[in-house]
Short mmCIF file of the C-alpha atoms (twelve columns), coordinates in Angstrom:
data_MODEL
# 
_entry.id   MODEL 
# 
loop_
_atom_site.group_PDB 
_atom_site.id 
_atom_site.type_symbol 
_atom_site.label_atom_id 
_atom_site.label_alt_id 
_atom_site.label_comp_id 
_atom_site.label_asym_id 
_atom_site.label_seq_id 
_atom_site.Cartn_x 
_atom_site.Cartn_y 
_atom_site.Cartn_z 
_atom_site.pdbx_PDB_model_num 
ATOM 1  C CA . MET A 1  18.464 226.516 25.845 1 
ATOM 2  C CA . HIS A 2  21.296 227.390 23.562 1 
ATOM 3  C CA . ILE A 3  23.918 225.414 21.567 1 
ATOM 4  C CA . VAL A 4  26.684 226.674 19.406 1 
ATOM 5  C CA . LEU A 5  25.954 225.530 15.862 1 
ATOM 6  C CA . ASN A 6  28.835 225.931 13.477 1 
ATOM 7  C CA . GLY A 7  30.138 228.729 15.532 1 
ATOM 8  C CA . LYS A 8  26.917 230.691 16.071 1 
ATOM 9  C CA . LYS A 9  24.542 230.651 19.190 1 
ATOM 10 C CA . PHE A 10 21.417 228.918 18.296 1 
ATOM 11 C CA . SER A 11 18.180 228.419 20.385 1 
ATOM 12 C CA . ILE A 12 16.642 224.872 20.774 1 
ATOM 13 C CA . LYS A 13 14.180 223.273 23.061 1 
ATOM 14 C CA . GLU A 14 15.494 221.059 25.909 1 
ATOM 15 C CA . LYS A 15 13.825 217.923 24.398 1 
ATOM 16 C CA . ASP A 16 15.333 218.607 20.833 1 
ATOM 17 C CA . THR A 17 17.307 215.764 19.301 1 
ATOM 18 C CA . ILE A 18 19.832 215.873 16.459 1 
ATOM 19 C CA . THR A 19 16.965 214.778 14.172 1 
ATOM 20 C CA . MET A 20 14.797 217.635 15.181 1 
ATOM 21 C CA . LEU A 21 17.691 220.008 14.888 1 
ATOM 22 C CA . LEU A 22 18.330 218.939 11.184 1 
ATOM 23 C CA . LYS A 23 14.618 219.497 10.494 1 
ATOM 24 C CA . LYS A 24 14.810 222.954 11.819 1 
ATOM 25 C CA . ILE A 25 17.776 223.855 9.628  1 
ATOM 26 C CA . ASP A 26 16.432 221.941 6.601  1 
ATOM 27 C CA . VAL A 27 19.226 219.554 6.442  1 
ATOM 28 C CA . LYS A 28 18.732 215.918 5.394  1 
ATOM 29 C CA . PRO A 29 20.366 213.402 7.820  1 
ATOM 30 C CA . SER A 30 21.870 211.338 5.071  1 
ATOM 31 C CA . LYS A 31 23.992 214.323 3.704  1 
ATOM 32 C CA . VAL A 32 25.754 215.317 6.899  1 
ATOM 33 C CA . ALA A 33 28.046 214.175 9.771  1 
ATOM 34 C CA . ILE A 34 27.380 215.597 13.162 1 
ATOM 35 C CA . GLU A 35 29.903 216.345 15.721 1 
ATOM 36 C CA . VAL A 36 29.125 217.433 19.377 1 
ATOM 37 C CA . ASN A 37 31.911 218.684 21.545 1 
ATOM 38 C CA . LYS A 38 34.438 217.114 19.141 1 
ATOM 39 C CA . VAL A 39 32.894 213.699 19.195 1 
ATOM 40 C CA . VAL A 40 31.178 212.356 16.080 1 
ATOM 41 C CA . ILE A 41 27.667 211.087 16.771 1 
ATOM 42 C CA . PRO A 42 26.558 207.984 14.873 1 
ATOM 43 C CA . LYS A 43 23.515 208.335 12.614 1 
ATOM 44 C CA . GLU A 44 21.635 205.703 14.442 1 
ATOM 45 C CA . LYS A 45 21.716 207.839 17.658 1 
ATOM 46 C CA . TYR A 46 20.300 211.059 15.912 1 
ATOM 47 C CA . ARG A 47 16.802 210.280 17.045 1 
ATOM 48 C CA . TYR A 48 17.912 209.779 20.660 1 
ATOM 49 C CA . PHE A 49 20.801 212.169 21.282 1 
ATOM 50 C CA . LYS A 50 19.760 215.120 23.704 1 
ATOM 51 C CA . PHE A 51 21.763 218.295 23.783 1 
ATOM 52 C CA . LYS A 52 23.144 220.023 26.893 1 
ATOM 53 C CA . ASN A 53 23.291 223.746 27.341 1 
ATOM 54 C CA . ASN A 54 26.177 225.277 25.367 1 
ATOM 55 C CA . ASP A 55 27.061 222.078 23.452 1 
ATOM 56 C CA . LYS A 56 29.347 222.841 20.584 1 
ATOM 57 C CA . VAL A 57 27.676 221.341 17.446 1 
ATOM 58 C CA . GLU A 58 29.276 221.002 14.011 1 
ATOM 59 C CA . VAL A 59 27.176 220.044 11.007 1 
ATOM 60 C CA . VAL A 60 29.509 219.042 8.252  1 
ATOM 61 C CA . THR A 61 27.722 218.506 4.830  1 
ATOM 62 C CA . PHE A 62 29.035 216.165 2.180  1 
ATOM 63 C CA . ILE A 63 29.748 217.642 -1.330 1 
ATOM 64 C CA . GLY A 64 30.404 215.383 -4.290 1 
ATOM 65 C CA . GLY A 65 32.950 216.350 -7.035 1 
ATOM 66 C CA . GLY A 66 35.855 215.265 -9.005 1 
# 
């Protein structure tokens, strides 16, 4: 199965959740916001959210600064 992750095609397993995806790309859930098909997914749903083929996923990381 494939998703479009930050504009690039990315292979995942059908059972993969957002939590599993973040582990694969080595990103901490506390440091990001996830959008799937232009809908922000609440952090409490990361463990249960199932992707569909060709979902468009944006992982936005938080950067501190001043």
